mmCIF file of C-alpha atoms in Angstrom:
data_model
loop_
_atom_site.group_PDB
_atom_site.id
_atom_site.type_symbol
_atom_site.label_atom_id
_atom_site.label_comp_id
_atom_site.label_asym_id
_atom_site.label_seq_id
_atom_site.Cartn_x
_atom_site.Cartn_y
_atom_site.Cartn_z
ATOM 1 C CA MET A 96 7.451 -6.862 15.617
ATOM 2 C CA ILE A 97 5.918 -5.092 12.580
ATOM 3 C CA ASP A 98 8.099 -2.405 10.867
ATOM 4 C CA THR A 99 6.692 1.076 10.057
ATOM 5 C CA LEU A 100 5.057 1.373 6.642
ATOM 6 C CA GLU A 101 6.923 4.436 5.106
ATOM 7 C CA LEU A 102 5.154 6.268 2.435
ATOM 8 C CA ILE A 103 7.087 5.606 -0.966
ATOM 9 C CA ALA A 104 7.028 7.073 -4.284
ATOM 10 C CA ILE A 105 7.943 5.098 -7.341
ATOM 11 C CA PRO A 106 11.002 6.008 -9.051
ATOM 12 C CA PRO A 107 10.774 7.878 -12.336
ATOM 13 C CA GLU A 108 12.570 5.220 -14.325
ATOM 14 C CA ASP A 109 10.008 2.675 -13.084
ATOM 15 C CA GLU A 110 7.088 4.691 -13.450
ATOM 16 C CA ALA A 111 8.046 5.710 -16.946
ATOM 17 C CA LEU A 112 7.091 1.867 -17.769
ATOM 18 C CA ARG A 113 3.402 2.572 -17.135
ATOM 19 C CA ALA A 114 2.901 4.272 -20.469
ATOM 20 C CA GLU A 115 4.189 1.479 -22.454
ATOM 21 C CA VAL A 116 2.234 -1.007 -20.769
ATOM 22 C CA ARG A 117 -1.025 0.833 -20.786
ATOM 23 C CA GLU A 118 -0.538 1.482 -24.612
ATOM 24 C CA PHE A 119 -0.022 -2.250 -25.089
ATOM 25 C CA LEU A 120 -3.030 -2.969 -23.068
ATOM 26 C CA ALA A 121 -5.324 -0.684 -24.698
ATOM 27 C CA GLN A 122 -4.518 -2.252 -28.086
ATOM 28 C CA THR A 123 -4.803 -6.122 -26.685
ATOM 29 C CA LEU A 124 -7.870 -5.833 -24.728
ATOM 30 C CA ASP A 125 -9.886 -3.392 -26.738
ATOM 31 C CA GLY A 126 -13.629 -4.700 -26.658
ATOM 32 C CA LEU A 127 -13.099 -7.188 -23.485
ATOM 33 C CA ALA A 128 -16.374 -7.197 -21.863
ATOM 34 C CA PRO A 129 -16.096 -6.061 -18.059
ATOM 35 C CA ASP A 130 -17.512 -9.267 -16.630
ATOM 36 C CA LYS A 131 -14.397 -11.081 -18.380
ATOM 37 C CA ARG A 132 -11.961 -8.139 -17.121
ATOM 38 C CA ALA A 133 -13.263 -8.813 -13.662
ATOM 39 C CA ARG A 134 -11.458 -12.442 -13.778
ATOM 40 C CA SER A 135 -8.097 -10.716 -14.590
ATOM 41 C CA TRP A 136 -5.619 -12.537 -12.357
ATOM 42 C CA MET A 137 -8.255 -15.689 -12.394
ATOM 43 C CA GLY A 138 -8.344 -15.318 -16.373
ATOM 44 C CA PHE A 139 -6.235 -17.877 -18.120
ATOM 45 C CA ASP A 140 -4.792 -17.064 -21.485
ATOM 46 C CA ALA A 141 -1.439 -18.597 -22.290
ATOM 47 C CA GLY A 142 -1.223 -16.741 -25.475
ATOM 48 C CA PHE A 143 -1.384 -13.307 -23.562
ATOM 49 C CA SER A 144 1.154 -14.407 -21.180
ATOM 50 C CA ARG A 145 3.453 -15.280 -24.143
ATOM 51 C CA GLN A 146 2.918 -11.725 -25.352
ATOM 52 C CA LEU A 147 3.936 -10.352 -22.086
ATOM 53 C CA ALA A 148 7.272 -12.677 -22.396
ATOM 54 C CA GLU A 149 8.140 -11.408 -25.650
ATOM 55 C CA ARG A 150 8.411 -8.009 -23.988
ATOM 56 C CA GLY A 151 10.153 -9.077 -21.212
ATOM 57 C CA TRP A 152 7.739 -8.463 -18.845
ATOM 58 C CA LEU A 153 7.674 -11.903 -17.145
ATOM 59 C CA GLY A 154 10.358 -12.459 -14.805
ATOM 60 C CA LEU A 155 10.864 -8.639 -14.610
ATOM 61 C CA THR A 156 13.153 -8.845 -11.609
ATOM 62 C CA LEU A 157 14.897 -11.950 -12.181
ATOM 63 C CA PRO A 158 18.531 -11.657 -13.439
ATOM 64 C CA ARG A 159 19.448 -11.576 -17.055
ATOM 65 C CA GLU A 160 21.288 -14.907 -16.871
ATOM 66 C CA HIS A 161 18.078 -16.617 -16.051
ATOM 67 C CA GLY A 162 16.139 -14.885 -18.874
ATOM 68 C CA GLY A 163 14.948 -12.044 -16.650
ATOM 69 C CA SER A 164 14.973 -8.293 -17.029
ATOM 70 C CA ALA A 165 16.856 -7.303 -13.981
ATOM 71 C CA ARG A 166 14.442 -4.644 -13.167
ATOM 72 C CA GLY A 167 13.630 -3.952 -9.584
ATOM 73 C CA HIS A 168 10.316 -4.422 -7.169
ATOM 74 C CA PHE A 169 8.971 -1.022 -8.278
ATOM 75 C CA ALA A 170 8.897 -1.718 -12.007
ATOM 76 C CA ARG A 171 6.946 -4.752 -11.034
ATOM 77 C CA PHE A 172 4.581 -3.112 -9.120
ATOM 78 C CA VAL A 173 3.776 -0.844 -11.949
ATOM 79 C CA LEU A 174 3.300 -3.673 -14.429
ATOM 80 C CA SER A 175 0.927 -5.571 -12.051
ATOM 81 C CA GLU A 176 -0.968 -2.438 -11.162
ATOM 82 C CA GLU A 177 -1.562 -1.887 -14.878
ATOM 83 C CA LEU A 178 -2.437 -5.235 -15.726
ATOM 84 C CA LEU A 179 -4.847 -5.870 -12.934
ATOM 85 C CA GLY A 180 -6.405 -2.292 -13.401
ATOM 86 C CA ALA A 181 -7.043 -3.296 -17.068
ATOM 87 C CA GLY A 182 -8.470 -6.507 -16.157
ATOM 88 C CA ALA A 183 -5.732 -8.602 -18.343
ATOM 89 C CA PRO A 184 -6.145 -12.367 -18.089
ATOM 90 C CA VAL A 185 -2.716 -13.024 -16.429
ATOM 91 C CA SER A 186 -3.804 -15.927 -14.486
ATOM 92 C CA ALA A 187 -1.476 -18.585 -16.696
ATOM 93 C CA HIS A 188 1.912 -17.157 -15.617
ATOM 94 C CA TRP A 189 1.017 -15.502 -12.303
ATOM 95 C CA ILE A 190 1.950 -17.751 -9.704
ATOM 96 C CA ALA A 191 5.151 -18.752 -11.530
ATOM 97 C CA ASP A 192 6.122 -15.067 -12.007
ATOM 98 C CA ARG A 193 4.913 -13.855 -8.760
ATOM 99 C CA GLN A 194 6.374 -16.379 -5.974
ATOM 100 C CA SER A 195 7.479 -19.471 -7.615
ATOM 101 C CA ALA A 196 10.429 -17.866 -9.612
ATOM 102 C CA PRO A 197 11.678 -15.808 -6.528
ATOM 103 C CA LEU A 198 11.329 -19.079 -4.385
ATOM 104 C CA ILE A 199 13.576 -20.850 -6.569
ATOM 105 C CA LEU A 200 15.913 -17.993 -6.987
ATOM 106 C CA LYS A 201 16.097 -17.666 -3.319
ATOM 107 C CA TYR A 202 16.297 -21.247 -2.552
ATOM 108 C CA GLY A 203 17.027 -23.331 -5.515
ATOM 109 C CA THR A 204 20.075 -25.154 -6.545
ATOM 110 C CA LEU A 205 22.057 -23.385 -9.598
ATOM 111 C CA ALA A 206 20.562 -26.376 -11.546
ATOM 112 C CA GLN A 207 16.998 -25.915 -10.575
ATOM 113 C CA GLN A 208 17.485 -21.976 -11.356
ATOM 114 C CA ALA A 209 18.919 -22.874 -14.882
ATOM 115 C CA PHE A 210 16.243 -25.133 -15.780
ATOM 116 C CA TYR A 211 12.971 -23.414 -14.291
ATOM 117 C CA LEU A 212 13.466 -19.712 -14.483
ATOM 118 C CA PRO A 213 14.124 -19.199 -17.936
ATOM 119 C CA ARG A 214 11.064 -21.407 -18.881
ATOM 120 C CA ILE A 215 9.092 -19.127 -16.480
ATOM 121 C CA CYS A 216 10.445 -15.943 -18.358
ATOM 122 C CA ARG A 217 9.152 -17.592 -21.764
ATOM 123 C CA ALA A 218 5.705 -18.198 -20.353
ATOM 124 C CA GLU A 219 6.570 -22.149 -20.970
ATOM 125 C CA ALA A 220 6.482 -23.253 -17.613
ATOM 126 C CA PHE A 221 3.235 -22.748 -15.385
ATOM 127 C CA PHE A 222 3.107 -23.241 -11.655
ATOM 128 C CA CYS A 223 0.559 -23.829 -9.171
ATOM 129 C CA ILE A 224 0.807 -23.954 -5.164
ATOM 130 C CA GLY A 225 0.031 -26.828 -3.293
ATOM 131 C CA MET A 226 -0.476 -25.858 0.181
ATOM 132 C CA SER A 227 -3.908 -26.548 1.393
ATOM 133 C CA GLU A 228 -5.396 -30.031 1.983
ATOM 134 C CA PRO A 229 -8.658 -31.556 2.707
ATOM 135 C CA GLY A 230 -9.282 -31.278 6.677
ATOM 136 C CA SER A 231 -6.393 -28.846 6.896
ATOM 137 C CA GLY A 232 -7.686 -25.782 5.021
ATOM 138 C CA SER A 233 -5.476 -22.766 5.889
ATOM 139 C CA ASP A 234 -3.920 -24.564 8.719
ATOM 140 C CA LEU A 235 -0.706 -25.459 6.976
ATOM 141 C CA ALA A 236 0.939 -26.972 9.799
ATOM 142 C CA SER A 237 -1.443 -29.861 9.996
ATOM 143 C CA ILE A 238 -1.024 -31.118 6.524
ATOM 144 C CA ARG A 239 -0.449 -34.894 6.042
ATOM 145 C CA THR A 240 0.767 -35.149 2.409
ATOM 146 C CA ARG A 241 4.229 -37.096 2.759
ATOM 147 C CA ALA A 242 7.209 -37.332 0.714
ATOM 148 C CA VAL A 243 9.599 -40.365 1.879
ATOM 149 C CA PRO A 244 13.124 -41.436 0.662
ATOM 150 C CA ALA A 245 13.036 -43.733 -2.186
ATOM 151 C CA ALA A 246 15.510 -45.311 -4.819
ATOM 152 C CA GLY A 247 16.923 -42.413 -6.553
ATOM 153 C CA GLY A 248 14.838 -39.633 -4.824
ATOM 154 C CA TRP A 249 11.318 -39.535 -3.120
ATOM 155 C CA ARG A 250 7.964 -40.997 -3.088
ATOM 156 C CA LEU A 251 4.854 -38.797 -2.540
ATOM 157 C CA ASN A 252 1.562 -39.681 -1.404
ATOM 158 C CA GLY A 253 -1.571 -37.486 -0.392
ATOM 159 C CA SER A 254 -3.504 -34.816 -1.607
ATOM 160 C CA LYS A 255 -3.898 -31.143 -2.170
ATOM 161 C CA ILE A 256 -7.292 -28.983 -2.554
ATOM 162 C CA TRP A 257 -8.254 -25.520 -3.758
ATOM 163 C CA THR A 258 -5.070 -25.536 -5.859
ATOM 164 C CA THR A 259 -5.598 -22.507 -8.668
ATOM 165 C CA ASN A 260 -5.061 -23.778 -12.236
ATOM 166 C CA ALA A 261 -3.641 -27.057 -11.262
ATOM 167 C CA HIS A 262 -5.325 -28.741 -14.188
ATOM 168 C CA ARG A 263 -3.690 -26.383 -16.576
ATOM 169 C CA SER A 264 -0.358 -25.908 -14.868
ATOM 170 C CA HIS A 265 3.023 -27.792 -15.554
ATOM 171 C CA TYR A 266 4.519 -27.753 -12.022
ATOM 172 C CA MET A 267 3.417 -27.790 -8.372
ATOM 173 C CA ILE A 268 5.374 -26.354 -5.446
ATOM 174 C CA ALA A 269 4.103 -28.248 -2.850
ATOM 175 C CA LEU A 270 4.367 -28.007 0.914
ATOM 176 C CA VAL A 271 4.830 -31.738 2.464
ATOM 177 C CA ARG A 272 5.784 -33.535 5.306
ATOM 178 C CA THR A 273 9.174 -35.328 5.145
ATOM 179 C CA SER A 274 9.329 -36.202 8.965
ATOM 180 C CA GLY A 275 7.437 -36.539 12.063
ATOM 181 C CA THR A 276 3.687 -36.372 12.216
ATOM 182 C CA ALA A 277 0.983 -33.480 11.785
ATOM 183 C CA GLU A 278 1.278 -33.081 15.588
ATOM 184 C CA ASP A 279 4.662 -31.771 15.126
ATOM 185 C CA ARG A 280 3.305 -28.666 13.480
ATOM 186 C CA HIS A 281 6.011 -26.566 11.783
ATOM 187 C CA GLN A 282 8.597 -29.263 12.119
ATOM 188 C CA GLY A 283 9.410 -31.624 9.417
ATOM 189 C CA LEU A 284 7.639 -29.662 6.434
ATOM 190 C CA SER A 285 9.576 -29.412 3.070
ATOM 191 C CA GLN A 286 8.963 -27.958 -0.264
ATOM 192 C CA PHE A 287 9.204 -30.078 -3.720
ATOM 193 C CA ILE A 288 8.684 -29.206 -7.367
ATOM 194 C CA VAL A 289 6.318 -31.573 -8.497
ATOM 195 C CA ASP A 290 6.092 -32.084 -12.194
ATOM 196 C CA LEU A 291 2.242 -32.595 -12.774
ATOM 197 C CA SER A 292 2.655 -34.933 -15.626
ATOM 198 C CA LEU A 293 4.211 -37.635 -14.070
ATOM 199 C CA PRO A 294 2.518 -41.151 -13.292
ATOM 200 C CA GLY A 295 0.457 -41.210 -10.099
ATOM 201 C CA VAL A 296 -0.561 -37.670 -10.380
ATOM 202 C CA SER A 297 -4.175 -36.801 -10.984
ATOM 203 C CA VAL A 298 -5.932 -33.654 -10.988
ATOM 204 C CA ARG A 299 -9.993 -32.986 -10.544
ATOM 205 C CA PRO A 300 -11.209 -29.395 -11.542
ATOM 206 C CA ILE A 301 -13.682 -28.018 -8.727
ATOM 207 C CA GLU A 302 -16.504 -25.709 -10.675
ATOM 208 C CA ASP A 303 -17.415 -22.570 -8.694
ATOM 209 C CA LEU A 304 -20.566 -20.744 -8.221
ATOM 210 C CA ALA A 305 -19.974 -18.880 -11.464
ATOM 211 C CA GLY A 306 -19.366 -21.959 -13.608
ATOM 212 C CA ASP A 307 -15.704 -21.411 -13.480
ATOM 213 C CA ALA A 308 -13.177 -24.011 -12.789
ATOM 214 C CA HIS A 309 -10.120 -22.186 -11.497
ATOM 215 C CA PHE A 310 -9.761 -24.453 -8.315
ATOM 216 C CA SER A 311 -8.624 -28.232 -8.405
ATOM 217 C CA GLU A 312 -8.065 -31.209 -6.126
ATOM 218 C CA VAL A 313 -4.839 -32.912 -6.854
ATOM 219 C CA PHE A 314 -4.021 -36.592 -5.886
ATOM 220 C CA PHE A 315 -0.421 -38.106 -5.640
ATOM 221 C CA ASP A 316 -0.304 -41.962 -5.602
ATOM 222 C CA ASN A 317 3.273 -43.154 -5.134
ATOM 223 C CA VAL A 318 4.549 -40.451 -7.344
ATOM 224 C CA GLU A 319 8.318 -41.048 -7.731
ATOM 225 C CA LEU A 320 10.100 -37.677 -7.620
ATOM 226 C CA ALA A 321 13.602 -37.160 -8.505
ATOM 227 C CA GLU A 322 16.262 -36.259 -5.792
ATOM 228 C CA ASP A 323 16.524 -32.616 -6.888
ATOM 229 C CA ALA A 324 12.721 -32.222 -6.712
ATOM 230 C CA LEU A 325 13.416 -31.069 -3.237
ATOM 231 C CA ILE A 326 13.850 -27.133 -2.939
ATOM 232 C CA GLY A 327 16.224 -25.850 -0.177
ATOM 233 C CA ALA A 328 16.746 -27.811 2.819
ATOM 234 C CA GLU A 329 14.746 -30.725 4.111
ATOM 235 C CA GLY A 330 12.532 -29.568 7.086
ATOM 236 C CA ALA A 331 13.087 -25.816 6.118
ATOM 237 C CA GLY A 332 9.793 -25.752 4.351
ATOM 238 C CA TRP A 333 7.749 -23.497 6.997
ATOM 239 C CA ALA A 334 10.292 -20.790 6.781
ATOM 240 C CA GLN A 335 10.340 -20.957 2.958
ATOM 241 C CA VAL A 336 6.749 -21.153 2.660
ATOM 242 C CA ASN A 337 6.382 -17.917 4.834
ATOM 243 C CA ALA A 338 8.969 -16.006 2.760
ATOM 244 C CA GLU A 339 6.718 -17.254 -0.475
ATOM 245 C CA LEU A 340 3.533 -16.015 1.029
ATOM 246 C CA ALA A 341 4.872 -12.211 1.284
ATOM 247 C CA PHE A 342 4.964 -12.193 -2.332
ATOM 248 C CA GLU A 343 1.570 -13.727 -2.447
ATOM 249 C CA ARG A 344 -0.062 -11.412 0.131
ATOM 250 C CA SER A 345 1.505 -8.076 -0.572
ATOM 251 C CA GLY A 346 0.759 -7.207 -4.191
ATOM 252 C CA PRO A 347 -1.751 -4.916 -5.915
ATOM 253 C CA GLU A 348 -3.966 -8.024 -6.556
ATOM 254 C CA ARG A 349 -5.255 -7.721 -3.120
ATOM 255 C CA LEU A 350 -6.808 -4.195 -4.097
ATOM 256 C CA TYR A 351 -8.021 -4.594 -7.733
ATOM 257 C CA SER A 352 -10.281 -7.911 -7.724
ATOM 258 C CA SER A 353 -13.237 -5.400 -7.980
ATOM 259 C CA ILE A 354 -11.791 -2.810 -10.134
ATOM 260 C CA ALA A 355 -13.783 -3.708 -13.396
ATOM 261 C CA LEU A 356 -17.097 -3.274 -11.335
ATOM 262 C CA LEU A 357 -16.122 -0.258 -10.138
ATOM 263 C CA GLU A 358 -15.065 1.310 -13.279
ATOM 264 C CA CYS A 359 -18.451 -0.088 -15.042
ATOM 265 C CA TRP A 360 -20.291 1.720 -12.139
ATOM 266 C CA LEU A 361 -18.469 4.903 -12.507
ATOM 267 C CA ALA A 362 -19.276 5.098 -16.285
ATOM 268 C CA HIS A 363 -23.130 4.445 -15.426
ATOM 269 C CA CYS A 364 -22.986 7.284 -12.699
ATOM 270 C CA ARG A 365 -21.599 9.734 -15.177
ATOM 271 C CA GLY A 366 -24.366 9.469 -17.324
ATOM 272 C CA GLN A 367 -26.966 10.101 -14.607
ATOM 273 C CA ALA A 368 -28.097 13.188 -12.732
ATOM 274 C CA GLU A 369 -25.886 14.073 -9.738
ATOM 275 C CA ASP A 370 -26.427 11.382 -6.864
ATOM 276 C CA THR A 371 -24.924 12.540 -3.597
ATOM 277 C CA ALA A 372 -25.401 9.197 -1.864
ATOM 278 C CA SER A 373 -23.597 7.365 -4.554
ATOM 279 C CA GLN A 374 -20.779 10.196 -4.442
ATOM 280 C CA ALA A 375 -20.390 9.512 -0.893
ATOM 281 C CA VAL A 376 -19.762 5.647 -1.503
ATOM 282 C CA LEU A 377 -17.417 6.499 -4.027
ATOM 283 C CA GLY A 378 -15.464 8.795 -1.852
ATOM 284 C CA GLY A 379 -15.284 6.116 0.716
ATOM 285 C CA ILE A 380 -14.007 3.437 -1.533
ATOM 286 C CA LEU A 381 -11.443 5.548 -3.039
ATOM 287 C CA SER A 382 -10.114 6.841 0.056
ATOM 288 C CA GLN A 383 -9.946 3.481 1.440
ATOM 289 C CA MET A 384 -8.080 2.129 -1.710
ATOM 290 C CA ALA A 385 -5.491 5.118 -1.723
ATOM 291 C CA VAL A 386 -4.657 4.360 1.765
ATOM 292 C CA LEU A 387 -4.144 0.417 0.880
ATOM 293 C CA ARG A 388 -2.135 1.196 -2.218
ATOM 294 C CA ALA A 389 0.345 3.312 -0.290
ATOM 295 C CA MET A 390 0.790 0.302 2.288
ATOM 296 C CA SER A 391 1.223 -2.093 -0.883
ATOM 297 C CA LEU A 392 3.642 0.208 -2.441
ATOM 298 C CA SER A 393 5.478 0.523 0.861
ATOM 299 C CA ILE A 394 5.945 -3.362 1.140
ATOM 300 C CA ALA A 395 7.390 -3.309 -2.535
ATOM 301 C CA GLY A 396 10.057 -0.912 -1.049
ATOM 302 C CA LYS A 397 10.796 -3.396 1.937
ATOM 303 C CA LEU A 398 11.095 -6.258 -0.704
ATOM 304 C CA ALA A 399 13.379 -4.186 -2.704
ATOM 305 C CA ALA A 400 15.559 -3.518 0.179
ATOM 306 C CA GLY A 401 15.705 -7.485 0.612
ATOM 307 C CA LEU A 402 13.393 -7.771 3.667
ATOM 308 C CA SER A 403 10.611 -10.259 4.024
ATOM 309 C CA PRO A 404 7.807 -8.350 5.477
ATOM 310 C CA ALA A 405 5.484 -11.163 6.261
ATOM 311 C CA THR A 406 3.431 -9.531 8.940
ATOM 312 C CA GLU A 407 2.818 -6.411 6.864
ATOM 313 C CA ALA A 408 1.977 -8.309 3.708
ATOM 314 C CA ALA A 409 -0.593 -10.235 5.952
ATOM 315 C CA LEU A 410 -1.958 -6.814 7.002
ATOM 316 C CA VAL A 411 -2.398 -5.412 3.616
ATOM 317 C CA LYS A 412 -3.790 -8.659 2.263
ATOM 318 C CA ASP A 413 -6.340 -8.631 5.177
ATOM 319 C CA LEU A 414 -7.540 -5.071 4.637
ATOM 320 C CA GLY A 415 -7.361 -5.205 0.940
ATOM 321 C CA THR A 416 -9.589 -8.188 0.633
ATOM 322 C CA GLU A 417 -11.946 -6.639 3.013
ATOM 323 C CA LEU A 418 -12.454 -3.721 0.637
ATOM 324 C CA GLU A 419 -12.652 -5.917 -2.250
ATOM 325 C CA GLN A 420 -15.536 -7.826 -0.785
ATOM 326 C CA ALA A 421 -17.220 -4.746 0.143
ATOM 327 C CA ILE A 422 -17.359 -2.999 -3.291
ATOM 328 C CA PRO A 423 -19.780 -5.397 -4.998
ATOM 329 C CA ARG A 424 -21.998 -5.025 -1.917
ATOM 330 C CA LEU A 425 -21.890 -1.156 -2.011
ATOM 331 C CA ILE A 426 -22.365 -0.898 -5.434
ATOM 332 C CA GLY A 427 -25.474 -3.187 -5.429
ATOM 333 C CA ASP A 428 -26.891 -1.294 -2.873
ATOM 334 C CA ALA A 429 -26.329 1.913 -4.657
ATOM 335 C CA LEU A 430 -27.993 0.414 -7.345
ATOM 336 C CA ALA A 431 -31.016 -0.667 -5.349
ATOM 337 C CA ARG A 432 -31.311 2.810 -4.207
ATOM 338 C CA ARG A 433 -32.278 3.999 -7.708
ATOM 339 C CA PRO A 434 -34.791 1.254 -9.055
ATOM 340 C CA ASP A 435 -36.356 3.837 -11.255
ATOM 341 C CA LEU A 436 -32.956 4.007 -13.471
ATOM 342 C CA PRO A 437 -32.213 1.545 -16.185
ATOM 343 C CA PHE A 438 -28.946 -0.318 -15.591
ATOM 344 C CA PRO A 439 -26.705 -1.484 -18.404
ATOM 345 C CA PRO A 440 -26.469 -5.281 -18.740
ATOM 346 C CA PRO A 441 -22.474 -5.098 -18.614
ATOM 347 C CA LEU A 442 -22.838 -3.508 -15.480
ATOM 348 C CA LEU A 443 -25.414 -6.150 -13.807
ATOM 349 C CA ARG A 444 -23.151 -8.949 -15.340
ATOM 350 C CA THR A 445 -20.068 -7.865 -13.703
ATOM 351 C CA LEU A 446 -22.117 -7.165 -10.546
ATOM 352 C CA ALA A 447 -23.443 -10.907 -10.394
ATOM 353 C CA TYR A 448 -19.927 -12.404 -11.098
ATOM 354 C CA LEU A 449 -18.265 -10.540 -8.348
ATOM 355 C CA GLU A 450 -21.012 -11.036 -5.727
ATOM 356 C CA GLN A 451 -20.694 -15.087 -6.524
ATOM 357 C CA VAL A 452 -16.828 -14.922 -6.136
ATOM 358 C CA ALA A 453 -16.053 -12.273 -3.664
ATOM 359 C CA PRO A 454 -16.487 -14.489 -0.671
ATOM 360 C CA THR A 455 -13.214 -16.494 -1.877
ATOM 361 C CA PHE A 456 -11.225 -13.234 -1.538
ATOM 362 C CA SER A 457 -10.607 -13.501 1.931
ATOM 363 C CA LEU A 458 -9.881 -17.381 1.614
ATOM 364 C CA ARG A 459 -7.081 -17.294 -0.975
ATOM 365 C CA GLY A 460 -3.569 -16.716 0.369
ATOM 366 C CA GLY A 461 -4.593 -17.363 3.721
ATOM 367 C CA THR A 462 -7.882 -17.014 5.623
ATOM 368 C CA ARG A 463 -8.983 -13.855 7.620
ATOM 369 C CA GLU A 464 -8.349 -15.592 10.980
ATOM 370 C CA ILE A 465 -5.183 -16.925 10.008
ATOM 371 C CA LEU A 466 -3.844 -13.598 8.795
ATOM 372 C CA ARG A 467 -5.184 -11.988 11.947
ATOM 373 C CA GLY A 468 -2.947 -14.363 13.990
ATOM 374 C CA ILE A 469 0.160 -13.502 12.040
ATOM 375 C CA ILE A 470 -0.643 -9.734 12.554
ATOM 376 C CA ALA A 471 -1.248 -10.490 16.307
ATOM 377 C CA ARG A 472 2.028 -12.161 16.732
ATOM 378 C CA GLY A 473 3.822 -9.615 14.697
ATOM 379 C CA LEU A 474 2.311 -6.977 17.200
ATOM 380 C CA GLY A 475 3.322 -9.174 20.351
ATOM 381 C CA LEU A 476 -0.254 -9.453 21.080
ATOM 382 C CA ARG A 477 0.024 -13.222 21.272
#
């Protein structure tokens, strides 16, 4: 069953981090156009990630012995919120920091932790997620990519698709089948760390409507993996990946994908005569955003308590992406009601970009249909 989402306040010692991060971002991102800010956690800048690492802001929740800062989930919430709110280009380190590192910390061997975690904290190891496959989509239980025992380890064959930043990453954490068939569903799935520089790995970027190439298709042709490429127990991949997805689905990135457009539109509105229709649109957006932020913060509290709020995270992700997708449409409609006004080119460019990419918001991290199935099970409805 789904647990109650309690109202939670960020502790003062964690809230104090906000001013420092905000000052750094004001200096670092000065002059960055809003259509570039709108890319934010899809914006790849390894140099920016290294700047964060130098300040101890990568691996914020990881133990100090692994290169982390041993801060809590609330500090990470503050950092994430400021980065996304400012439209910082965080894509290079985002997946490694958000979910690969916690997964390795929880399920990895001591050797895996010692090797990968410090590199993640130094922005020297970027990760991508190998889940979706051609013909499977978000139905992860039907995947067919397979790893079989081989001399000294495993042999991997198959492919993954819609893999964000695979062509720029060093490693992939891949969910693959190690026993049984796709008809066995959740049984026989395992997770592996795949070095993407290995022979037999090929990556083909996929260009989207906006002209960006964030996604890739990845092919594995008899890729030889070492024995220690396996994370956790063989056959335990389904439970592990669900714990990992709680990190992916619960954060403030499910609220702020359209924030650069919202701020750009607000700046435009402030320079115009009073418009009650636009004020009503703004009030609706902000009221929903406030509620969703409170829900996301509550999940951060559950993570801080050592819980794995998979159902709650699915709920926030579903509602959050629905709002993110609505914002470009609502603002576009508001602009269309005032054709007599001149519109700033940066506002139009940002709107055009988000109108093209917004349909993906409800796909990444699990489709709306998959999430609602998870929520229904959590509520005991199926």
